[in-house]
């Protein structure tokens, strides 16, 4: 994470399945006292509701026992702070991320706030973490993933490990999110860390 604004993160949510990744990440970020700038695609709104994880609006710090706040942005609002490179933050995570959004980032369309905020991260050399949810992957998907990786994004597939012997969906999700928080440089212990085995 950059040292510019370590407690401010941009969270993008798209219409891929796996809205629980976005919901739990938001919770973890708020537990860490982060000011999270949340922007969702139109389809994300519907998929999140369908999967049982409706997106919040603005939330004040401490209002529900969690230290961090949520600043909700409309995806059509290019006047919002994350649209500008001069807005300092510690990185952006897109969780879950659809292959459609990956393609639009790769093409540099920047035609929604979410896409513009991702584009800004790449041009400013800030962390952009893409938690991809799709399977199987076509040649087009793989080419787009290579394109954004070469531009500086880190692709984190929604592909949980099993070596920590997860016993719940939350465990599986947190196993992936622990890698995301590490990539942001945030001090979190939401999943066991591997150590020497006897
Ligand atoms: C219930 C549901 C689940 C979906 N799951 C995925 C998925 O896992 N991955 C994906 O890339 N697209 C998925 N889609 C399709 C995307 O929502 C669609 O391509 C959309 O245009 C993505 O736009 P967005 O990235 O701007 O949200 C799903 C759609 C629905 C309705």
Coordinates of N, CA and C and ligand atoms in Angstrom, one line a residue:
X1 N 0.8 -1.2 0.0 CA 0.0 0.0 0.0 C 0.9 1.2 0.0
X2 N 0.4 2.2 -0.7 CA 1.2 3.5 -0.7 C 1.0 4.1 0.7
X3 N 1.9 5.0 1.1 CA 1.8 5.7 2.4 C 1.0 7.0 2.2
X4 N 0.3 7.2 1.1 CA -0.4 8.5 0.9 C -1.6 8.6 1.7
X5 N -2.4 7.6 1.7 CA -3.7 7.6 2.5 C -4.0 6.2 2.9
X6 N -3.2 5.6 3.8 CA -3.3 4.2 4.1 C -4.7 3.7 4.6
X7 N -5.5 4.6 5.1 CA -6.8 4.2 5.7 C -7.9 4.5 4.7
X8 N -7.6 4.7 3.4 CA -8.7 5.0 2.5 C -8.6 4.0 1.3
X9 N -9.6 3.2 1.1 CA -9.6 2.2 0.0 C -10.8 2.4 -0.9
X10 N -10.6 2.2 -2.2 CA -11.8 2.2 -3.1 C -12.2 0.7 -3.4
X11 N -13.5 0.4 -3.2 CA -14.0 -0.9 -3.4 C -15.0 -0.9 -4.6
X12 N -14.7 -1.6 -5.6 CA -15.6 -1.7 -6.8 C -16.3 -3.1 -6.7
X13 N -17.6 -3.1 -7.0 CA -18.3 -4.3 -7.0 C -19.0 -4.4 -8.4
X14 N -18.8 -5.6 -9.0 CA -19.5 -5.8 -10.4 C -20.5 -6.9 -10.3
X15 N -21.1 -7.1 -11.4 CA -22.2 -8.1 -11.5 C -21.8 -9.5 -11.7
X16 N -20.5 -9.9 -11.3 CA -20.1 -11.3 -11.2 C -20.8 -11.9 -10.0
X17 N -21.0 -13.2 -10.1 CA -21.4 -14.0 -8.9 C -20.3 -13.8 -7.8
X18 N -20.7 -14.1 -6.6 CA -19.7 -14.0 -5.5 C -19.8 -12.7 -4.8
X19 N -21.0 -12.1 -4.6 CA -21.1 -10.8 -3.9 C -20.7 -11.0 -2.5
X20 N -20.6 -12.2 -2.0 CA -20.1 -12.3 -0.6 C -18.7 -11.9 -0.4
X21 N -17.9 -12.0 -1.5 CA -16.5 -11.5 -1.5 C -16.5 -10.0 -1.2
X22 N -17.4 -9.2 -1.9 CA -17.4 -7.8 -1.7 C -17.9 -7.4 -0.3
X23 N -19.0 -8.2 0.1 CA -19.6 -7.9 1.4 C -18.7 -8.1 2.5
X24 N -18.0 -9.3 2.5 CA -17.1 -9.6 3.6 C -15.8 -8.7 3.6
X25 N -15.4 -8.3 2.4 CA -14.2 -7.4 2.3 C -14.6 -6.1 2.9
X26 N -15.8 -5.6 2.6 CA -16.2 -4.3 3.1 C -16.2 -4.4 4.6
X27 N -16.7 -5.4 5.2 CA -16.7 -5.6 6.6 C -15.3 -5.6 7.2
X28 N -14.4 -6.4 6.6 CA -13.0 -6.4 7.1 C -12.4 -5.1 7.0
X29 N -12.6 -4.4 5.9 CA -12.0 -3.0 5.8 C -12.5 -2.1 6.9
X30 N -13.8 -2.2 7.1 CA -14.4 -1.3 8.2 C -13.9 -1.7 9.5
X31 N -13.7 -3.0 9.8 CA -13.1 -3.4 11.1 C -11.7 -2.8 11.3
X32 N -11.0 -2.6 10.2 CA -9.7 -2.1 10.3 C -9.7 -0.5 10.3
X33 N -10.9 0.0 10.4 CA -11.0 1.5 10.5 C -10.9 2.2 9.2
X34 N -11.1 1.5 8.1 CA -10.8 2.1 6.8 C -12.0 3.0 6.3
X35 N -11.7 4.1 5.6 CA -12.8 4.8 4.9 C -12.9 4.2 3.5
X36 N -14.0 3.5 3.3 CA -14.1 2.7 2.0 C -15.0 3.5 1.1
X37 N -14.5 3.8 -0.1 CA -15.3 4.4 -1.2 C -15.8 3.3 -2.1
X38 N -17.1 3.2 -2.0 CA -17.8 2.0 -2.6 C -18.5 2.5 -3.9
X39 N -18.2 1.8 -5.0 CA -18.9 2.0 -6.3 C -19.2 0.7 -6.9
X40 N -20.5 0.6 -7.3 CA -21.0 -0.7 -7.8 C -21.5 -0.5 -9.2
X41 N -21.4 -1.5 -10.1 CA -22.0 -1.4 -11.4 C -23.5 -1.6 -11.3
X42 N -24.3 -1.3 -12.3 CA -25.7 -1.5 -12.3 C -26.1 -3.0 -12.0
X43 N -25.4 -3.9 -12.7 CA -25.7 -5.3 -12.5 C -25.3 -5.8 -11.2
X44 N -24.3 -5.2 -10.6 CA -23.9 -5.6 -9.2 C -25.0 -5.4 -8.2
X45 N -25.7 -4.3 -8.4 CA -26.8 -4.0 -7.5 C -27.8 -5.2 -7.5
X46 N -28.1 -5.7 -8.7 CA -29.1 -6.7 -8.8 C -28.6 -8.1 -8.3
X47 N -27.3 -8.4 -8.7 CA -26.7 -9.7 -8.3 C -26.5 -9.7 -6.8
X48 N -26.1 -8.6 -6.2 CA -25.9 -8.6 -4.7 C -27.2 -8.9 -4.0
X49 N -28.3 -8.2 -4.5 CA -29.5 -8.5 -3.8 C -30.0 -9.9 -4.0
X50 N -29.8 -10.4 -5.2 CA -30.2 -11.8 -5.6 C -29.5 -12.8 -4.7
X51 N -28.2 -12.5 -4.5 CA -27.4 -13.5 -3.7 C -27.4 -13.2 -2.2
X52 N -28.2 -12.2 -1.8 CA -28.5 -12.0 -0.3 C -27.4 -11.1 0.3
X53 N -26.7 -10.3 -0.4 CA -25.8 -9.4 0.2 C -26.0 -8.0 -0.4
X54 N -27.1 -7.4 -0.1 CA -27.4 -6.1 -0.7 C -26.4 -5.0 -0.3
X55 N -26.1 -4.1 -1.2 CA -25.0 -3.1 -0.9 C -25.5 -2.0 0.0
X56 N -24.7 -1.6 0.9 CA -25.1 -0.4 1.8 C -24.9 0.9 1.1
X57 N -25.6 1.9 1.6 CA -25.3 3.3 1.2 C -24.2 3.9 2.0
X58 N -24.3 5.2 2.3 CA -23.3 5.8 3.2 C -23.4 5.2 4.6
X59 N -22.3 4.9 5.2 CA -22.3 4.5 6.6 C -21.3 5.3 7.4
X60 N -21.7 5.9 8.5 CA -20.8 6.6 9.3 C -19.9 5.7 10.2
X61 N -18.7 6.1 10.4 CA -17.8 5.4 11.3 C -18.4 5.2 12.6
X62 N -18.4 4.0 13.2 CA -18.9 3.7 14.5 C -20.4 3.6 14.7
X63 N -21.1 3.8 13.6 CA -22.6 3.8 13.7 C -23.1 2.4 14.0
X64 N -22.4 1.4 13.6 CA -22.9 0.0 13.9 C -21.8 -0.8 14.5
X65 N -21.0 -0.2 15.3 CA -19.9 -0.9 16.0 C -18.6 -1.1 15.3
X66 N -18.6 -0.8 13.9 CA -17.4 -1.0 13.2 C -16.7 0.4 13.0
X67 N -15.4 0.4 13.1 CA -14.7 1.7 13.2 C -14.7 2.4 11.8
X68 N -14.7 1.7 10.7 CA -14.6 2.4 9.4 C -15.9 2.8 8.8
X69 N -15.8 3.8 7.9 CA -17.0 4.3 7.3 C -17.1 3.8 5.8
X70 N -18.3 4.1 5.2 CA -18.5 3.8 3.8 C -19.0 5.1 3.2
X71 N -18.3 5.4 2.1 CA -18.8 6.5 1.2 C -19.2 5.9 -0.1
X72 N -20.5 6.0 -0.3 CA -21.1 5.3 -1.5 C -21.2 6.3 -2.7
X73 N -20.7 5.9 -3.8 CA -20.7 6.7 -5.0 C -21.6 6.1 -6.1
X74 N -22.3 7.0 -6.9 CA -23.1 6.5 -8.0 C -22.1 6.2 -9.2
X75 N -22.3 5.1 -9.9 CA -21.4 4.7 -10.9 C -21.4 5.7 -12.1
X76 N -22.4 6.5 -12.2 CA -22.5 7.5 -13.3 C -21.8 8.9 -12.9
X77 N -21.4 9.0 -11.7 CA -20.9 10.3 -11.2 C -19.4 10.5 -11.4
X78 N -19.0 11.1 -12.4 CA -17.6 11.3 -12.7 C -17.0 12.5 -11.9
X79 N -17.9 13.1 -11.1 CA -17.5 14.2 -10.3 C -17.1 13.7 -8.9
X80 N -17.2 12.4 -8.7 CA -16.9 11.8 -7.4 C -15.4 11.7 -7.2
X81 N -14.9 11.7 -6.0 CA -13.5 11.8 -5.7 C -12.6 10.7 -6.4
X82 N -13.1 9.4 -6.4 CA -12.2 8.4 -7.0 C -11.9 8.5 -8.5
X83 N -12.7 9.5 -9.1 CA -12.5 9.7 -10.6 C -11.2 10.5 -10.9
X84 N -10.6 11.0 -9.8 CA -9.4 11.9 -10.0 C -8.1 11.3 -9.4
X85 N -7.1 11.4 -10.1 CA -5.8 10.9 -9.6 C -5.3 11.7 -8.4
X86 N -5.8 12.9 -8.2 CA -5.4 13.8 -7.1 C -6.0 13.3 -5.8
X87 N -7.0 12.5 -5.9 CA -7.7 11.9 -4.7 C -6.8 10.8 -4.2
X88 N -6.2 11.0 -3.0 CA -5.2 10.0 -2.5 C -5.9 8.8 -1.8
X89 N -5.5 7.6 -2.1 CA -6.0 6.5 -1.4 C -5.0 5.3 -1.5
X90 N -5.2 4.3 -0.8 CA -4.2 3.2 -0.7 C -4.4 2.1 -1.7
X91 N -5.4 2.2 -2.6 CA -5.6 1.2 -3.6 C -7.0 0.9 -3.8
X92 N -7.3 0.2 -4.9 CA -8.7 -0.2 -5.3 C -8.7 -1.7 -5.4
X93 N -9.8 -2.3 -4.9 CA -10.1 -3.7 -5.1 C -11.4 -3.8 -5.8
X94 N -11.5 -4.7 -6.8 CA -12.8 -4.9 -7.5 C -13.2 -6.4 -7.1
X95 N -14.2 -6.5 -6.3 CA -14.6 -7.8 -5.7 C -16.1 -8.0 -5.6
X96 N -16.7 -8.9 -6.3 CA -16.1 -9.7 -7.3 C -16.0 -8.9 -8.6
X97 N -15.1 -9.4 -9.5 CA -14.9 -8.7 -10.8 C -15.4 -9.6 -11.9
X98 N -16.2 -9.1 -12.8 CA -16.7 -9.9 -14.0 C -15.6 -9.8 -15.1
X99 N -15.7 -10.8 -16.0 CA -14.8 -10.7 -17.2 C -15.2 -9.5 -18.1
X100 N -16.4 -9.1 -18.0 CA -16.8 -7.9 -18.8 C -16.0 -6.7 -18.3
X101 N -16.0 -6.5 -17.0 CA -15.2 -5.3 -16.4 C -13.8 -5.5 -16.7
X102 N -13.2 -6.7 -16.7 CA -11.8 -6.9 -17.0 C -11.5 -6.4 -18.4
X103 N -12.5 -6.8 -19.3 CA -12.3 -6.4 -20.8 C -12.4 -4.9 -20.9
X104 N -13.3 -4.2 -20.2 CA -13.4 -2.8 -20.3 C -12.2 -2.1 -19.7
X105 N -11.6 -2.6 -18.6 CA -10.4 -2.0 -18.0 C -9.2 -2.2 -19.1
X106 N -9.2 -3.4 -19.6 CA -8.1 -3.6 -20.6 C -8.2 -2.7 -21.8
X107 N -9.4 -2.3 -22.2 CA -9.6 -1.4 -23.3 C -9.5 0.0 -22.9
X108 N -9.5 0.3 -21.6 CA -9.4 1.7 -21.2 C -10.6 2.5 -21.4
X109 N -11.8 2.0 -21.4 CA -13.0 2.7 -21.7 C -13.3 3.8 -20.7
X110 N -13.0 3.5 -19.4 CA -13.2 4.6 -18.3 C -14.6 5.2 -18.4
X111 N -15.6 4.5 -18.8 CA -16.9 5.1 -19.1 C -18.0 4.9 -18.0
X112 N -17.5 4.4 -16.8 CA -18.3 4.5 -15.6 C -17.3 4.9 -14.5
X113 N -17.9 5.3 -13.3 CA -16.9 5.7 -12.2 C -16.0 4.5 -11.8
X114 N -16.6 3.3 -11.8 CA -15.8 2.1 -11.4 C -14.6 2.0 -12.4
X115 N -14.9 2.0 -13.7 CA -13.9 1.8 -14.7 C -12.9 3.0 -14.7
X116 N -13.4 4.2 -14.5 CA -12.5 5.4 -14.4 C -11.6 5.2 -13.2
X117 N -12.1 4.8 -12.1 CA -11.3 4.7 -10.8 C -10.2 3.6 -11.0
X118 N -10.6 2.6 -11.7 CA -9.6 1.5 -12.0 C -8.5 2.1 -12.9
X119 N -8.9 2.8 -14.0 CA -8.0 3.4 -14.9 C -7.0 4.3 -14.2
X120 N -7.6 5.1 -13.3 CA -6.8 6.1 -12.5 C -5.7 5.3 -11.7
X121 N -6.1 4.2 -11.1 CA -5.1 3.4 -10.3 C -3.9 3.0 -11.2
X122 N -4.3 2.6 -12.4 CA -3.2 2.1 -13.3 C -2.3 3.3 -13.7
X123 N -2.9 4.4 -14.1 CA -2.1 5.5 -14.5 C -1.2 6.1 -13.4
X124 N -1.8 6.0 -12.1 CA -1.1 6.6 -11.0 C -0.1 5.6 -10.3
X125 N -0.1 4.3 -10.9 CA 0.7 3.2 -10.3 C 0.3 2.9 -8.9
X126 N -1.0 2.9 -8.6 CA -1.5 2.5 -7.3 C -2.0 1.1 -7.4
X127 N -2.1 0.4 -6.3 CA -2.6 -1.0 -6.3 C -4.0 -1.1 -6.9
X128 N -4.1 -2.0 -7.9 CA -5.4 -2.4 -8.4 C -5.5 -3.9 -8.3
X129 N -6.4 -4.3 -7.5 CA -6.6 -5.8 -7.2 C -7.9 -6.2 -7.8
X130 N -7.8 -7.2 -8.7 CA -9.0 -7.7 -9.4 C -9.3 -9.1 -8.9
X131 N -10.4 -9.2 -8.2 CA -10.8 -10.5 -7.6 C -11.8 -11.1 -8.7
X132 N -11.2 -11.9 -9.6 CA -11.9 -12.4 -10.7 C -12.9 -13.6 -10.4
X133 N -14.1 -13.5 -10.9 CA -15.0 -14.7 -10.7 C -15.6 -15.1 -12.1
X134 N -15.0 -16.1 -12.7 CA -15.6 -16.7 -13.9 C -14.9 -18.0 -14.1
X135 N -15.6 -18.9 -14.7 CA -15.0 -20.2 -15.1 C -15.9 -20.9 -16.1
X136 N -15.3 -21.5 -17.1 CA -13.9 -21.5 -17.5 C -13.6 -20.2 -18.2
X137 N -12.3 -20.0 -18.6 CA -11.9 -18.8 -19.2 C -11.6 -19.0 -20.7
X138 N -12.0 -18.0 -21.5 CA -11.8 -18.1 -22.9 C -10.4 -17.4 -23.2
X139 N -10.0 -17.5 -24.5 CA -8.8 -16.9 -24.9 C -8.9 -15.4 -24.7
X140 N -10.1 -14.8 -25.0 CA -10.3 -13.4 -24.9 C -10.1 -13.0 -23.4
X141 N -10.7 -13.7 -22.5 CA -10.5 -13.4 -21.0 C -9.1 -13.4 -20.7
X142 N -8.4 -14.5 -21.1 CA -7.0 -14.6 -20.7 C -6.1 -13.5 -21.3
X143 N -6.4 -13.1 -22.5 CA -5.7 -12.0 -23.1 C -5.9 -10.7 -22.3
X144 N -7.2 -10.5 -22.0 CA -7.5 -9.2 -21.2 C -6.8 -9.3 -19.8
X145 N -6.8 -10.4 -19.2 CA -6.2 -10.6 -17.9 C -4.7 -10.3 -18.0
X146 N -4.0 -10.8 -19.1 CA -2.6 -10.5 -19.3 C -2.4 -9.0 -19.5
X147 N -3.3 -8.4 -20.3 CA -3.2 -6.9 -20.6 C -3.2 -6.1 -19.3
X148 N -4.2 -6.4 -18.4 CA -4.3 -5.5 -17.2 C -3.2 -5.9 -16.2
X149 N -2.7 -7.1 -16.2 CA -1.6 -7.5 -15.4 C -0.3 -6.8 -15.8
X150 N -0.1 -6.7 -17.1 CA 1.1 -6.0 -17.6 C 1.0 -4.5 -17.4
X151 N -0.3 -4.0 -17.2 CA -0.5 -2.6 -16.9 C -0.3 -2.3 -15.4
X152 N -0.2 -3.3 -14.6 CA 0.0 -3.1 -13.2 C -1.0 -3.7 -12.2
X153 N -2.1 -4.2 -12.8 CA -3.1 -4.8 -11.9 C -2.6 -6.2 -11.3
X154 N -3.2 -6.6 -10.2 CA -2.9 -7.9 -9.7 C -4.2 -8.7 -9.7
X155 N -4.2 -9.8 -10.4 CA -5.4 -10.6 -10.6 C -5.4 -11.7 -9.5
X156 N -6.5 -11.7 -8.7 CA -6.6 -12.7 -7.6 C -7.9 -13.5 -8.0
X157 N -7.7 -14.7 -8.5 CA -8.9 -15.5 -8.8 C -9.7 -15.9 -7.5
X158 N -11.0 -15.9 -7.6 CA -11.8 -16.3 -6.5 C -11.7 -17.9 -6.4
X159 N -10.5 -18.3 -5.9 CA -10.1 -19.7 -6.0 C -9.6 -20.1 -4.6
X160 N -10.4 -20.4 -3.6 CA -10.0 -20.6 -2.3 C -9.0 -21.8 -2.1
X161 N -8.1 -21.8 -1.2 CA -7.3 -22.9 -0.8 C -8.0 -23.8 0.2
X162 N -7.6 -25.0 0.3 CA -8.2 -26.0 1.2 C -7.2 -26.5 2.3
X163 N -6.0 -26.0 2.2 CA -5.0 -26.6 3.1 C -5.2 -26.1 4.6
X164 N -6.0 -25.0 4.8 CA -6.3 -24.6 6.1 C -7.6 -25.3 6.7
X165 N -8.1 -26.2 5.9 CA -9.2 -27.0 6.3 C -10.4 -26.1 6.7
X166 N -10.9 -25.4 5.7 CA -12.1 -24.5 5.9 C -13.3 -25.3 6.3
X167 N -14.1 -24.8 7.2 CA -15.4 -25.5 7.6 C -16.6 -24.7 7.3
X168 N -16.5 -23.5 6.7 CA -17.7 -22.7 6.3 C -17.4 -21.9 5.1
X169 N -18.5 -21.4 4.5 CA -18.3 -20.5 3.3 C -17.5 -19.3 3.7
X170 N -17.7 -18.7 4.9 CA -17.0 -17.6 5.4 C -15.5 -17.9 5.4
X171 N -15.1 -19.1 5.9 CA -13.7 -19.5 5.9 C -13.1 -19.5 4.5
X172 N -13.9 -20.0 3.6 CA -13.4 -20.1 2.2 C -13.2 -18.7 1.6
X173 N -14.1 -17.9 1.8 CA -14.1 -16.5 1.3 C -12.9 -15.8 1.9
X174 N -12.8 -15.9 3.3 CA -11.7 -15.2 4.0 C -10.4 -15.6 3.6
X175 N -10.2 -16.9 3.2 CA -8.9 -17.4 2.7 C -8.4 -16.6 1.5
X176 N -9.4 -16.2 0.6 CA -9.0 -15.4 -0.5 C -8.8 -14.0 -0.1
X177 N -9.7 -13.5 0.7 CA -9.6 -12.1 1.1 C -8.4 -11.7 1.9
X178 N -7.9 -12.8 2.6 CA -6.6 -12.5 3.4 C -5.5 -12.2 2.4
X179 N -5.5 -12.8 1.2 CA -4.4 -12.4 0.2 C -4.6 -11.0 -0.2
X180 N -5.9 -10.6 -0.4 CA -6.2 -9.3 -0.9 C -5.7 -8.2 0.2
X181 N -6.0 -8.5 1.4 CA -5.6 -7.5 2.5 C -4.1 -7.5 2.6
X182 N -3.4 -8.6 2.4 CA -1.9 -8.6 2.4 C -1.4 -7.7 1.2
X183 N -2.1 -7.9 0.1 CA -1.6 -7.1 -1.1 C -1.8 -5.6 -0.9
X184 N -2.8 -5.2 -0.1 CA -3.1 -3.8 0.2 C -2.1 -3.4 1.4
X185 N -1.4 -4.3 2.0 CA -0.6 -4.0 3.1 C -1.3 -3.7 4.4
X186 N -2.5 -4.2 4.5 CA -3.3 -3.9 5.7 C -3.1 -5.0 6.7
X187 N -3.0 -4.7 8.0 CA -2.6 -5.6 9.1 C -3.8 -6.5 9.5
X188 N -4.0 -7.6 8.8 CA -5.2 -8.3 9.2 C -4.9 -9.8 9.3
X189 N -5.5 -10.5 10.2 CA -5.3 -11.9 10.4 C -6.7 -12.6 10.3
X190 N -7.3 -12.6 9.2 CA -8.6 -13.1 9.0 C -8.6 -14.6 8.6
X191 N -7.4 -15.1 8.3 CA -7.3 -16.5 8.0 C -5.9 -17.0 8.5
X192 N -5.9 -18.3 8.9 CA -4.6 -18.8 9.4 C -3.5 -18.7 8.4
X193 N -2.3 -18.4 8.8 CA -1.1 -18.3 7.9 C -0.4 -19.6 7.9
X194 N 0.2 -20.0 6.8 CA 0.9 -21.2 6.7 C 2.2 -21.2 7.5
X195 N 2.5 -22.2 8.2 CA 3.8 -22.3 8.9 C 4.4 -23.7 8.8
X196 N 5.6 -23.9 9.2 CA 6.2 -25.2 9.2 C 5.2 -26.3 9.8
X197 N 5.1 -27.3 9.0 CA 4.2 -28.4 9.6 C 5.1 -29.5 10.2
X198 N 4.6 -30.0 11.3 CA 5.4 -31.0 12.1 C 5.4 -32.4 11.3
Ligands
LIG1 C1 -26.8 -14.1 -11.3 C2 -25.7 -13.7 -12.3 C3 -24.4 -14.2 -12.1 C4 -23.4 -13.8 -12.9 N1 -22.1 -14.3 -12.7 C5 -21.1 -13.8 -13.4 C6 -19.7 -14.3 -13.1 O1 -19.5 -15.0 -12.2 N2 -18.7 -13.8 -13.8 C7 -18.9 -12.9 -14.9 O2 -18.0 -12.5 -15.4 N3 -20.2 -12.5 -15.2 C8 -21.3 -12.9 -14.5 N4 -22.5 -12.5 -14.8 C9 -22.7 -11.6 -16.0 C10 -22.4 -10.2 -15.7 O3 -23.3 -9.7 -14.7 C11 -22.6 -9.4 -17.0 O4 -21.6 -9.7 -17.9 C12 -22.5 -7.9 -16.7 O5 -22.6 -7.2 -18.0 C13 -21.2 -7.5 -16.1 O6 -21.2 -6.1 -16.1 P1 -20.4 -5.3 -14.9 O7 -19.1 -5.9 -14.8 O8 -20.5 -3.9 -15.3 O9 -21.2 -5.6 -13.6 C14 -23.6 -12.9 -14.0 C15 -24.9 -12.4 -14.1 C16 -25.9 -12.8 -13.3 C17 -27.3 -12.2 -13.5

